Short mmCIF file of C-alpha atoms and ligand atoms in Angstrom, two decimals:
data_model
loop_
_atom_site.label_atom_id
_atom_site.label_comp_id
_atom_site.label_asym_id
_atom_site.label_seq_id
_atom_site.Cartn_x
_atom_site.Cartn_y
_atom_site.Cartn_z
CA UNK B 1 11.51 12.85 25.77
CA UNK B 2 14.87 13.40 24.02
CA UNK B 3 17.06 16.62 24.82
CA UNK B 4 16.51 19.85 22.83
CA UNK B 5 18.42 20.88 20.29
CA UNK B 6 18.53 24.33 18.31
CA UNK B 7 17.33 24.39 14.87
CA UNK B 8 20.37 24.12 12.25
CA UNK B 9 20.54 24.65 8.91
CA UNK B 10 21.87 21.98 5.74
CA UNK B 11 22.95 23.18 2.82
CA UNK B 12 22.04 20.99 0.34
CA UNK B 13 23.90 21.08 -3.54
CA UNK B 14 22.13 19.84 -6.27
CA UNK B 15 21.39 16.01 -6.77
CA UNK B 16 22.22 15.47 -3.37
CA UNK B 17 19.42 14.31 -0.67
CA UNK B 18 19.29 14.27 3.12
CA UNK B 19 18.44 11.73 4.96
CA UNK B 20 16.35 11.39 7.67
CA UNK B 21 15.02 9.40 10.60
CA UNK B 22 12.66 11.28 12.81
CA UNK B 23 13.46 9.76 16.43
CA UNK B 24 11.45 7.22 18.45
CA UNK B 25 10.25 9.78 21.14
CA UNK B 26 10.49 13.53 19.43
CA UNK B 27 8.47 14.36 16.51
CA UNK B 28 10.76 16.93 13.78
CA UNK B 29 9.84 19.90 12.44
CA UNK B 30 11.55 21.51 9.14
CA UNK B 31 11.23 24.21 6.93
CA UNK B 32 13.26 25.21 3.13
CA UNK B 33 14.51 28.35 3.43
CA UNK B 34 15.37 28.69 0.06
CA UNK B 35 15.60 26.49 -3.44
CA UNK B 36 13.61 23.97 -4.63
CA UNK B 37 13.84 20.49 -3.18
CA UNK B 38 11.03 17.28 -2.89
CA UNK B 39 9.92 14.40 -0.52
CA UNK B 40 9.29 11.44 -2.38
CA UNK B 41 8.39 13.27 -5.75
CA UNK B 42 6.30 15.91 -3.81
CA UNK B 43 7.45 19.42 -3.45
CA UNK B 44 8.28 21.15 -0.39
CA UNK B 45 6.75 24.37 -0.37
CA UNK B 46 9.00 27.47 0.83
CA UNK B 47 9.54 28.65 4.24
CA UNK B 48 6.63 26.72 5.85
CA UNK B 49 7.15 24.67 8.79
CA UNK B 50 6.04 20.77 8.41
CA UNK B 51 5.83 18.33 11.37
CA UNK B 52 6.93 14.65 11.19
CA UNK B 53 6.36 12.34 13.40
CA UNK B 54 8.31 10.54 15.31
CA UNK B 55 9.97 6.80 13.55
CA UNK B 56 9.11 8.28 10.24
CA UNK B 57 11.97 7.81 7.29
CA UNK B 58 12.50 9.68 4.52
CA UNK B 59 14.93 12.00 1.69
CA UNK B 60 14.58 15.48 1.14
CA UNK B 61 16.10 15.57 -2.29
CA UNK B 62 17.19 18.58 -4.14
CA UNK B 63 17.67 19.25 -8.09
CA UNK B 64 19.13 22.13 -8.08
CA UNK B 65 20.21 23.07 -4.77
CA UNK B 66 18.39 24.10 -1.39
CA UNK B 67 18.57 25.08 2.30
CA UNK B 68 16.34 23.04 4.87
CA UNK B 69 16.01 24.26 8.67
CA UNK B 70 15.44 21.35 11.02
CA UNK B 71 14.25 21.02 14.23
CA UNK B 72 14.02 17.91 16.09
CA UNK B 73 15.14 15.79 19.04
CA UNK B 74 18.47 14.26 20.09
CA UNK B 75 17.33 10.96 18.95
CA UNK B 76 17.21 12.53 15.19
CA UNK B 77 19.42 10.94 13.18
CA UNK B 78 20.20 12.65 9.52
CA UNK B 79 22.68 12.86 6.76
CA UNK B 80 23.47 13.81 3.35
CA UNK B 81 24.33 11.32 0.14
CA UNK B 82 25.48 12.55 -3.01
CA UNK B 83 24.69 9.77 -4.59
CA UNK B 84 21.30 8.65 -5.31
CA UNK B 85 19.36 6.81 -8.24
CA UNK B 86 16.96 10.07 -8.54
CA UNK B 87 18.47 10.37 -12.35
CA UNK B 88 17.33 7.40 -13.50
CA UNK B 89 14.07 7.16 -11.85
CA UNK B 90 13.43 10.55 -13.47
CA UNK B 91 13.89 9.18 -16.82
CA UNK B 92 11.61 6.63 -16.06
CA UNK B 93 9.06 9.36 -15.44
CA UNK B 94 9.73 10.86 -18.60
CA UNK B 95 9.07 7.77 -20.55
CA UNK B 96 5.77 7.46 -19.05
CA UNK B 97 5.19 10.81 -19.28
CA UNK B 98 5.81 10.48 -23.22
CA UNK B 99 3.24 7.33 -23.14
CA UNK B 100 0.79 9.26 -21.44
CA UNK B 101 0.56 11.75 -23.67
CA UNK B 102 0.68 8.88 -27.10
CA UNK B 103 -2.34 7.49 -25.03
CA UNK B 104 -4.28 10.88 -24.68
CA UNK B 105 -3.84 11.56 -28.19
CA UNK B 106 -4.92 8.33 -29.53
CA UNK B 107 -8.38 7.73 -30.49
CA UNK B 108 -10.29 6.62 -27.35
CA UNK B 109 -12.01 3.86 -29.25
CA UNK B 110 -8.97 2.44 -29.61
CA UNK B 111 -8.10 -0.03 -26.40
CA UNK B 112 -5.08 -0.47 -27.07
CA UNK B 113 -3.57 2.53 -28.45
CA UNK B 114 -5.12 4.95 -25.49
CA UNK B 115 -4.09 2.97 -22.82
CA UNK B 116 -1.56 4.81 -20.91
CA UNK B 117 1.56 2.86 -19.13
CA UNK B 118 0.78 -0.09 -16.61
CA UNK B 119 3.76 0.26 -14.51
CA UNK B 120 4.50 -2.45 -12.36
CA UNK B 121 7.55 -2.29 -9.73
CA UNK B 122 8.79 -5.39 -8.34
CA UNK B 123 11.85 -6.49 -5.66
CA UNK B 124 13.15 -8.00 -2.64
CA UNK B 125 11.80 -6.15 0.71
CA UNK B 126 12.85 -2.88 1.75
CA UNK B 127 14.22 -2.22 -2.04
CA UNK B 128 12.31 1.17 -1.87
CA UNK B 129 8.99 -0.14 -4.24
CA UNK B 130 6.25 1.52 -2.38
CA UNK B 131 8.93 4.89 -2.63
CA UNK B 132 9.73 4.55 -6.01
CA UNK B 133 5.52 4.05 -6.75
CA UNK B 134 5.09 7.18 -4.55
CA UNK B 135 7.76 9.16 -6.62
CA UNK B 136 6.46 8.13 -9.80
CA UNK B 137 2.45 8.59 -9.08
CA UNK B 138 3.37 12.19 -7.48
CA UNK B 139 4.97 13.44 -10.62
CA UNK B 140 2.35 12.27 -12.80
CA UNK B 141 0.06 14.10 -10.29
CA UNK B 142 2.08 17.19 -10.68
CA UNK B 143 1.82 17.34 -14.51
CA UNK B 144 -1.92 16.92 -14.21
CA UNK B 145 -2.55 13.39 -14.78
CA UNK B 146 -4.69 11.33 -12.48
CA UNK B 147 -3.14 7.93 -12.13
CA UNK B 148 -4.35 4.87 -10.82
CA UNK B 149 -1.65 3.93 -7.67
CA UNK B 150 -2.55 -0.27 -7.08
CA UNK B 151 -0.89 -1.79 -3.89
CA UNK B 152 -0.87 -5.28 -3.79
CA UNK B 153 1.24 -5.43 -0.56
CA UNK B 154 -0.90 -6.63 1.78
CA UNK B 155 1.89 -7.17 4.54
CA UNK B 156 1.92 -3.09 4.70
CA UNK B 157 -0.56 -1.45 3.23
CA UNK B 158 0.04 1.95 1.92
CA UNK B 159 -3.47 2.84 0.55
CA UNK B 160 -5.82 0.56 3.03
CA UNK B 161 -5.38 -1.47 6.04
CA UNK B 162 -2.91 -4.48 5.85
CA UNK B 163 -4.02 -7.61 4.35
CA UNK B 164 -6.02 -6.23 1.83
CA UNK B 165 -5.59 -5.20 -2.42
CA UNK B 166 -6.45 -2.09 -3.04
CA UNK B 167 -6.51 1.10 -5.73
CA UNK B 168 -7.26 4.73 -5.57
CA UNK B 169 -6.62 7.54 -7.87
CA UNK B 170 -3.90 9.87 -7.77
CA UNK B 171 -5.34 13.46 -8.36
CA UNK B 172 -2.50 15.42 -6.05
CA UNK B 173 1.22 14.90 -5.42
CA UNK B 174 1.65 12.47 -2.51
CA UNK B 175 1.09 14.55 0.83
CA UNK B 176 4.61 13.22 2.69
CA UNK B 177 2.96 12.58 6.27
CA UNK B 178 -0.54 12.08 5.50
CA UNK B 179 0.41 9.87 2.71
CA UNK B 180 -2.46 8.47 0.87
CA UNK B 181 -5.59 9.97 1.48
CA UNK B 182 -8.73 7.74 2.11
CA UNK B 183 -11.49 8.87 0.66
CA UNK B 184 -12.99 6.04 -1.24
CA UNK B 185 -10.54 3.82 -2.28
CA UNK B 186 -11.22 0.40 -4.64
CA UNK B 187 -10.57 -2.57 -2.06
CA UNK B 188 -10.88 -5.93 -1.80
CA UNK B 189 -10.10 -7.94 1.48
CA UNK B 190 -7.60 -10.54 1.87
CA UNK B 191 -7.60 -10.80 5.74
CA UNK B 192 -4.01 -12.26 6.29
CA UNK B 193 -0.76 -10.80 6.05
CA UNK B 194 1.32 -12.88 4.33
CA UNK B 195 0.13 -14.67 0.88
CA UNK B 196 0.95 -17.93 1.78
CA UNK B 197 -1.97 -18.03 4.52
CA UNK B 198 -3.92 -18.45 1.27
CA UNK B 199 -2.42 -18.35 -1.99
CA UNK B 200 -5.09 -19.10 -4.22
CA UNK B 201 -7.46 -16.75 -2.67
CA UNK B 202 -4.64 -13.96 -2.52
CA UNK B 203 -4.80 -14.62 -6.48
CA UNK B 204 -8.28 -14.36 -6.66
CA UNK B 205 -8.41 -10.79 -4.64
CA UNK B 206 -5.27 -9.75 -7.36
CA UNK B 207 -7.58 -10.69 -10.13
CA UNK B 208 -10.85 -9.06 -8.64
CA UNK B 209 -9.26 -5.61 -8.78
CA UNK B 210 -7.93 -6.41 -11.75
CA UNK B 211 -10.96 -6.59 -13.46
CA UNK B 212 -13.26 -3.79 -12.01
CA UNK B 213 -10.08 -1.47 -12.75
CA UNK B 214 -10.08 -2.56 -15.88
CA UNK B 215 -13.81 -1.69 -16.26
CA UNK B 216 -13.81 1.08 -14.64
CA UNK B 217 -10.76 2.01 -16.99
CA UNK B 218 -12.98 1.05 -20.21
CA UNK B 219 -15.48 4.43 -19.43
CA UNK B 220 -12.96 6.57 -18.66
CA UNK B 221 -10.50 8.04 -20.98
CA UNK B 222 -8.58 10.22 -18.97
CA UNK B 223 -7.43 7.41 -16.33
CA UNK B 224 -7.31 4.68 -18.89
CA UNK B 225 -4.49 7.30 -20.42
CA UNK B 226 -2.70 8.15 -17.03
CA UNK B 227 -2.22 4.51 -16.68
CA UNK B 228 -1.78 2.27 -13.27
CA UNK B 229 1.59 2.10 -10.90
CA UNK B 230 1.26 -1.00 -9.34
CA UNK B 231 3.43 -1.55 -6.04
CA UNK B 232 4.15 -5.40 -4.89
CA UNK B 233 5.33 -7.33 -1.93
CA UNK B 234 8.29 -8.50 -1.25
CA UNK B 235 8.10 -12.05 -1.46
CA UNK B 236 9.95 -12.82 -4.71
CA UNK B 237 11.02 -16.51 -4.24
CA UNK B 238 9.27 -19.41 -5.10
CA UNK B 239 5.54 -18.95 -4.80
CA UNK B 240 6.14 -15.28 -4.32
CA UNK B 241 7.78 -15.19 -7.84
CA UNK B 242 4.94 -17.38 -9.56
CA UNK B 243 2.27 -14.79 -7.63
CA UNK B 244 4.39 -11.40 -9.52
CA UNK B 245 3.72 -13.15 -12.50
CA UNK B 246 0.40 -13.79 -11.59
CA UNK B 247 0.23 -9.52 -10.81
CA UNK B 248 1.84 -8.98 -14.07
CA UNK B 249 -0.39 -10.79 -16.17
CA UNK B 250 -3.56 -10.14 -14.19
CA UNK B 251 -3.07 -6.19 -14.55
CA UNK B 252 -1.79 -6.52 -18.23
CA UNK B 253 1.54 -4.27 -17.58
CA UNK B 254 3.69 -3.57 -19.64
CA UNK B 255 6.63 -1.74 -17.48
CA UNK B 256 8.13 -4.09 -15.21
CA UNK B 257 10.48 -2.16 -13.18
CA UNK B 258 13.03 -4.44 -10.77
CA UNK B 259 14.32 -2.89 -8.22
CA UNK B 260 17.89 -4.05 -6.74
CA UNK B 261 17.88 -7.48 -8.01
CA UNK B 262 19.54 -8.74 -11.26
CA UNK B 263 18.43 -12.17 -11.07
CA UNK B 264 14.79 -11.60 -10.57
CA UNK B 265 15.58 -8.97 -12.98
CA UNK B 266 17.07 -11.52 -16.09
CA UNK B 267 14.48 -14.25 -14.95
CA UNK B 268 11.67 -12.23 -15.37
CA UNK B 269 13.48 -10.70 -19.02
CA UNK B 270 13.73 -14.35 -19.91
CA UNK B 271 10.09 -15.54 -19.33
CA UNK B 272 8.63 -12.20 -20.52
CA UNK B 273 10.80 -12.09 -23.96
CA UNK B 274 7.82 -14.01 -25.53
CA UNK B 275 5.90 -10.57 -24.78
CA UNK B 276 7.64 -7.82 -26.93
CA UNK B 277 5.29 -5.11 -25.53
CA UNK B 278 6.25 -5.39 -22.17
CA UNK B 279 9.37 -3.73 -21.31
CA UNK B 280 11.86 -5.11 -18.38
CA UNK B 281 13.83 -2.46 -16.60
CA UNK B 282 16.01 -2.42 -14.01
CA UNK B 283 16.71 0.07 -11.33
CA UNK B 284 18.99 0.88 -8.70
CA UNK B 285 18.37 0.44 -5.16
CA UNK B 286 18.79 3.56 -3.50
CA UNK B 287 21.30 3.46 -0.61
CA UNK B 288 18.95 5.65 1.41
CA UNK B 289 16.76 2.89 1.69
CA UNK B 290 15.70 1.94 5.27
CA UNK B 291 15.74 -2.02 6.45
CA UNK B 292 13.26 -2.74 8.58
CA UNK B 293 13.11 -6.14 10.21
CA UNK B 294 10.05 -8.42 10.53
CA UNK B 295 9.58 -6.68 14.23
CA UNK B 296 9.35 -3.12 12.90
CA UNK B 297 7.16 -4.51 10.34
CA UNK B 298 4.20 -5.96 12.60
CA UNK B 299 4.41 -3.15 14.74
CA UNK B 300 3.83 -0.61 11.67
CA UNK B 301 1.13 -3.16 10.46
CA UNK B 302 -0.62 -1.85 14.23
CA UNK B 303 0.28 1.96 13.92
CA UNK B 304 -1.88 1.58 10.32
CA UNK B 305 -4.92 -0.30 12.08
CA UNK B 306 -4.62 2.69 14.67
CA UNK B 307 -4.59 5.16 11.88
CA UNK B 308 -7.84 3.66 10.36
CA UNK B 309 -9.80 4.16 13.28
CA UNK B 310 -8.16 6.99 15.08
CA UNK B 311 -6.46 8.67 12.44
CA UNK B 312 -2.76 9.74 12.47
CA UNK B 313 -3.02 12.28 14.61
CA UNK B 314 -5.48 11.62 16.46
CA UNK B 315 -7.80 13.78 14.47
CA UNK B 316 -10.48 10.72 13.96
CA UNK B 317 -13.13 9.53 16.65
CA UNK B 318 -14.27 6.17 16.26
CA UNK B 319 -17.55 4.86 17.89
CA UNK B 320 -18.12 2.08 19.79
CA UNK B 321 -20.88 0.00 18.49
CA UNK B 322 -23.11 -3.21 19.84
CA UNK B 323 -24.79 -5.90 18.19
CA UNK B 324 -26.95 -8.65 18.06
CA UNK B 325 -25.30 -11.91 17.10
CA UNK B 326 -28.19 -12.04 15.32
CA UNK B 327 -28.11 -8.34 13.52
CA UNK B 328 -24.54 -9.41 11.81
CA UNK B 329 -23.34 -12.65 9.83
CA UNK B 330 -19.51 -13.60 9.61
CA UNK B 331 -18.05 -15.87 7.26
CA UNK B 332 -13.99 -16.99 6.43
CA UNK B 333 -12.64 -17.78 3.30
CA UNK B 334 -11.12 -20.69 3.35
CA UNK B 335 -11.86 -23.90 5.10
CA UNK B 336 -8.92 -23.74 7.52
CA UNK B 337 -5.43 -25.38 7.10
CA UNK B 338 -5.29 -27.61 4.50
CA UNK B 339 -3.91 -30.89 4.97
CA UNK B 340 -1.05 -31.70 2.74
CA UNK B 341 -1.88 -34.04 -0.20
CA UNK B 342 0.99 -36.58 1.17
CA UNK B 343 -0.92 -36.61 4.67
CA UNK B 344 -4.13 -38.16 2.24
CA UNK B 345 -4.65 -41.70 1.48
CA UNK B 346 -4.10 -41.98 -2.30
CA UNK B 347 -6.33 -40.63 -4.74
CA UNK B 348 -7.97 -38.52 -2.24
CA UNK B 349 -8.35 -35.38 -2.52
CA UNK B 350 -7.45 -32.18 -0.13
CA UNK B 351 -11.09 -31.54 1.65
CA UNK B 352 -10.34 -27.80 2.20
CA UNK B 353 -11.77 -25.72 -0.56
CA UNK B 354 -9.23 -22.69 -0.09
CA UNK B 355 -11.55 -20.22 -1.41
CA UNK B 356 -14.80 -21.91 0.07
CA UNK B 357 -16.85 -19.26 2.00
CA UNK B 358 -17.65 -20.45 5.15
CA UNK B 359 -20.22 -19.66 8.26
CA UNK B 360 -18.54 -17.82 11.63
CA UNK B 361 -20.13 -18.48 14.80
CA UNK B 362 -19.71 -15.32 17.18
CA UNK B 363 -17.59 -16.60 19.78
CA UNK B 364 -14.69 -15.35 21.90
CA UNK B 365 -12.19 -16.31 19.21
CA UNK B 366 -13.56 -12.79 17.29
CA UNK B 367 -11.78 -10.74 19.73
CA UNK B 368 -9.37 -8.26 18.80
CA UNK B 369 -10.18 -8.89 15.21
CA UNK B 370 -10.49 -6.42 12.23
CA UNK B 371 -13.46 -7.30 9.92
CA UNK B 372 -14.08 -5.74 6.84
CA UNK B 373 -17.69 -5.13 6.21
CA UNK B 374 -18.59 -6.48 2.30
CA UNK B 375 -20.93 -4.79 0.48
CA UNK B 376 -21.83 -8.30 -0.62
CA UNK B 377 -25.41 -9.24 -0.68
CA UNK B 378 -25.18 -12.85 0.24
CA UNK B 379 -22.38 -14.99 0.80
CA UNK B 380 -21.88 -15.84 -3.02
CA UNK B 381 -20.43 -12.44 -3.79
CA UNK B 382 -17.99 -12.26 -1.23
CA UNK B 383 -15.21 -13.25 -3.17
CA UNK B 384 -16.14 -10.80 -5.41
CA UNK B 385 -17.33 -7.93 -3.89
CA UNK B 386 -15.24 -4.81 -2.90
CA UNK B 387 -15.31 -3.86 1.09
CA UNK B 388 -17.15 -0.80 1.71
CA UNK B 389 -14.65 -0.21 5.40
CA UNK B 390 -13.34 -2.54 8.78
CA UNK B 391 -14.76 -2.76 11.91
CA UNK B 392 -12.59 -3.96 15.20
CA UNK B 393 -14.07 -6.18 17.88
CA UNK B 394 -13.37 -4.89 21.56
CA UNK B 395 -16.20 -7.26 22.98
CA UNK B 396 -17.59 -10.42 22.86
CA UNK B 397 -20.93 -11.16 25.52
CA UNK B 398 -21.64 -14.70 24.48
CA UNK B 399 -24.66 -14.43 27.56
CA UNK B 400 -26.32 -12.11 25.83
CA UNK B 401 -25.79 -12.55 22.50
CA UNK B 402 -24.10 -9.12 21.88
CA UNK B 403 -20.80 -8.15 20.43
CA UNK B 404 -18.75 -4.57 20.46
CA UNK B 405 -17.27 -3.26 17.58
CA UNK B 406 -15.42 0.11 17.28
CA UNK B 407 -16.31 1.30 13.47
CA UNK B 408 -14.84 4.93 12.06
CA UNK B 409 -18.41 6.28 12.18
CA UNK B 410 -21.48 6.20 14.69
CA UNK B 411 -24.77 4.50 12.69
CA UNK B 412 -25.49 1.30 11.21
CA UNK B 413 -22.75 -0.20 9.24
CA UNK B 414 -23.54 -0.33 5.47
CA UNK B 415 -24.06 -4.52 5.41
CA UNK B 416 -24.43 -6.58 8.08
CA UNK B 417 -21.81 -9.25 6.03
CA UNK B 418 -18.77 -9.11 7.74
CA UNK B 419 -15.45 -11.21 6.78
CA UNK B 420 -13.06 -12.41 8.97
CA UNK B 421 -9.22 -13.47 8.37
CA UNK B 422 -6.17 -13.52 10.51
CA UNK B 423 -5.90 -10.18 10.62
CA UNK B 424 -5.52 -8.57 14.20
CA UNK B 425 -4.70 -5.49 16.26
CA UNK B 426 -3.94 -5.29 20.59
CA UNK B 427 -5.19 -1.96 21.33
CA UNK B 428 -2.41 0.31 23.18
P1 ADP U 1 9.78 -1.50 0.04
O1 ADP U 1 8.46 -0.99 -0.46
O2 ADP U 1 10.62 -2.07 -1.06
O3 ADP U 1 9.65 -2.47 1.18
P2 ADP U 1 10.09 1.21 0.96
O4 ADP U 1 9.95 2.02 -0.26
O5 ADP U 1 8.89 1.12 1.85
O6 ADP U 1 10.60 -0.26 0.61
O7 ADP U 1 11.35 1.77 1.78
C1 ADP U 1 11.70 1.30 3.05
C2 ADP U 1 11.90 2.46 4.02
O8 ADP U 1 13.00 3.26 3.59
C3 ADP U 1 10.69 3.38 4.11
O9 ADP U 1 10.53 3.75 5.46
C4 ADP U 1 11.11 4.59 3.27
O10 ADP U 1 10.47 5.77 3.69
C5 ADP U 1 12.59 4.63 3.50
N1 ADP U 1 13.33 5.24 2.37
C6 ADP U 1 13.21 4.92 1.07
N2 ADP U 1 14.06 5.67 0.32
C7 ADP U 1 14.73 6.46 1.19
C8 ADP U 1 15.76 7.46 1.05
N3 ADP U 1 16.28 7.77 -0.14
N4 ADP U 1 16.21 8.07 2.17
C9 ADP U 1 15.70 7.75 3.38
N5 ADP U 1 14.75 6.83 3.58
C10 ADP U 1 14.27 6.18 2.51
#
């Protein structure tokens, strides 16, 4: 544990923001005392005590001035900036705010017209996307919209587990711990962190949300008008670059906001010119902005598998399961590695259908995997289908036939078609 220290107060004037990260082994607790002030677009409400826990990072900003008791471990480490990008990323919300409302008042037979903004935010990792989405999805809350928040970063996962696409509606300002809550969200699984495991099928996952959003969107006015905020991964080079436009396109947006990076910024102006109705903006990077490197990453990637099942804290109890090999049927996507074209003799071509859905056999290979559970009926909808939850194997008997899964809930699971990927989790 890290030493005590007494509470203190920090005066904050307005536009200015403090800086915070909660230490490794104390958890911080902090209350306003007076003014107004936010996390991440959400308000703080007055005098209460919140808790944070510990590693978490984050900006208590202020408009127009506020006080903030804290109380929290030596390991705490906090500061104040005067300078941040709020300003601008307010405007932003206004703009969509004004869109919103051109949408609502349009006739609803009208797809085009009452179709609020598709808001897209793009950049380099750790450029503050999945903050800025956060920001801009919690005000929209607060003025009563419901908007759609779509997280195609599969290397975190701020909605769902990693390695998946996902979408769930807004309906509340952003709660700052709990974050997003998980009742029910749209998802379709990917099963590897990093796109390149699979490119074509990451595409195909992008464009399967896509489209039942955009169905869903056709019956319903009110989120059709509150429009989409769609957060990305980081991976803008190369094939990641050719996969944002891929996003862009897919989801039909038409506010492309680039955070932090003028040349992704000007080459996605230049190939999008031929679109007038989709606007390119750029945005500051705020300095309060956390790095985290590729370490911090994959161990956050296992504190979100852990909050699946156990919830964050704690508050969940997951049940361990067993099965038949027979009761359950596994299948990949993807028929493994595929061999380069200039490995082939000539004219041949690659084997490996990359989005090929192919039979498991149980074996000891499943262990310490997380399988989503499809609510595909047979193995041609996979692709598809949405996932209806995950399930984590503790056990493999190949003897007798049986496997162990821990699942959120005791009782059957809702199909017995289960897809596996490269995505796994060490139990600590
Ligand atoms: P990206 O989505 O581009 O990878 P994030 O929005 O997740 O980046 O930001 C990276 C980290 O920095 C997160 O832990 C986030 O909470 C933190 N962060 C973002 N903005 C601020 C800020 N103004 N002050 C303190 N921490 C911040």
């Amino acid at each position: 544990m890290a030493a005590i220290t007494p509470p203190r107060q920090v005066k904050l004037d307005r536009e200015c923001e403090l800086r915070i990260e909660v230490g490794e082994n104390s958890p911080l607790r902090l209350r306003l005392l007076n003014g107004n002030a936010e996390i991440f677009g959400t308000e703080i409400p007055p005098e209460i005590w919140l808790n944070f826990p510990p590693r978490l990072k984050f900006a208590i900003f202020t408009w127009h001035g506020a006080t903030i008791e804290m109380d929290g471990g030596s390991d705490l480490s906090d500061y104040v900036a005067d300078e941040t990008p709020m300003i601008s990323y307010v405007n932003v919300h206004a703009i969509l705010e004004a869109r919103r409302n051109r949408a609502k008042a349009s006739a609803s037979n009208n797809a085009e017209s009452s179709q609020g903004p598709r808001v897209i935010v793009v950049g380099p990792t750790d450029s503050g996307k999945s903050t800025l989405s956060r920001m801009l999805l919690s005000w929209a809350a607060k003025q009563g919209w419901k908007p759609t928040f779509v997280d195609l970063d599969i290397g975190q996962g701020s909605i769902t587990l990693p390695g998946c696409t996902a979408a769930t509606p807004i309906e509340m300002p952003i709660d700052p711990v709990e974050g997003i809550p998980l009742e029910m969200p749209l998802v379709y699984f990917y099963g590897h962190t990093t796109p390149s495991a699979n490119v074509d099928l990451y595409k195909l996952v992008v464009k399967e949300l896509a489209q039942t959003l955009e169905k869903q969107f056709s019956g319903n006015a009110e989120s059709r008008a509150a429009g989409m905020v769609i957060n990305t991964m980081g991976w803008i080079e190369g094939v990641g670059y050719e996969l944002l436009l891929h996003a862009i396109h897919a989801f039909n947006a038409d506010v492309v906001l680039v955070l932090g990076q003028e040349k992704l910024c000007s080459m996605l102006k230049d190939v999008l010119k031929s679109k007038p109705k989709v606007d390119v903006v750029k945005l500051q990077k705020s300095g309060g902005v956390v790095s985290r490197p590729p370490k911090y990453r994959q161990k956050s990637r296992g504190y979100r598998i852990r909050e699946y099942f156990y919830g964050l804290a704690n508050d969940l109890s997951p049940h361990s399961n067993i099965a038949n090999f027979n009761d359950l049927s596994v299948y990949r996507i993807g028929g493994g590695p595929q061999a380069p074209r200039s490995a082939l003799p000539i004219g041949a071509e690659p084997a490996a259908d990359p989005t090929r859905v192919v039979t498991v056999n149980i074996s000891q290979d499943l262990l310490h995997l997380v399988l989503a559970v499809s609510y595909a009926k047979d193995p041609e909808e996979i692709i598809s289908s949405n996932v209806a939850g995950f399930i984590y194997i503790t056990d493999v008997d190949i003897q007798r036939r049986k496997i162990t899964y821990l699942a959120p809930s005791a009782g059957e699971l809702p199909s017995r078609v289960l897809i596996l990927g490269t995505l796994a989790w060490l139990e600590t």
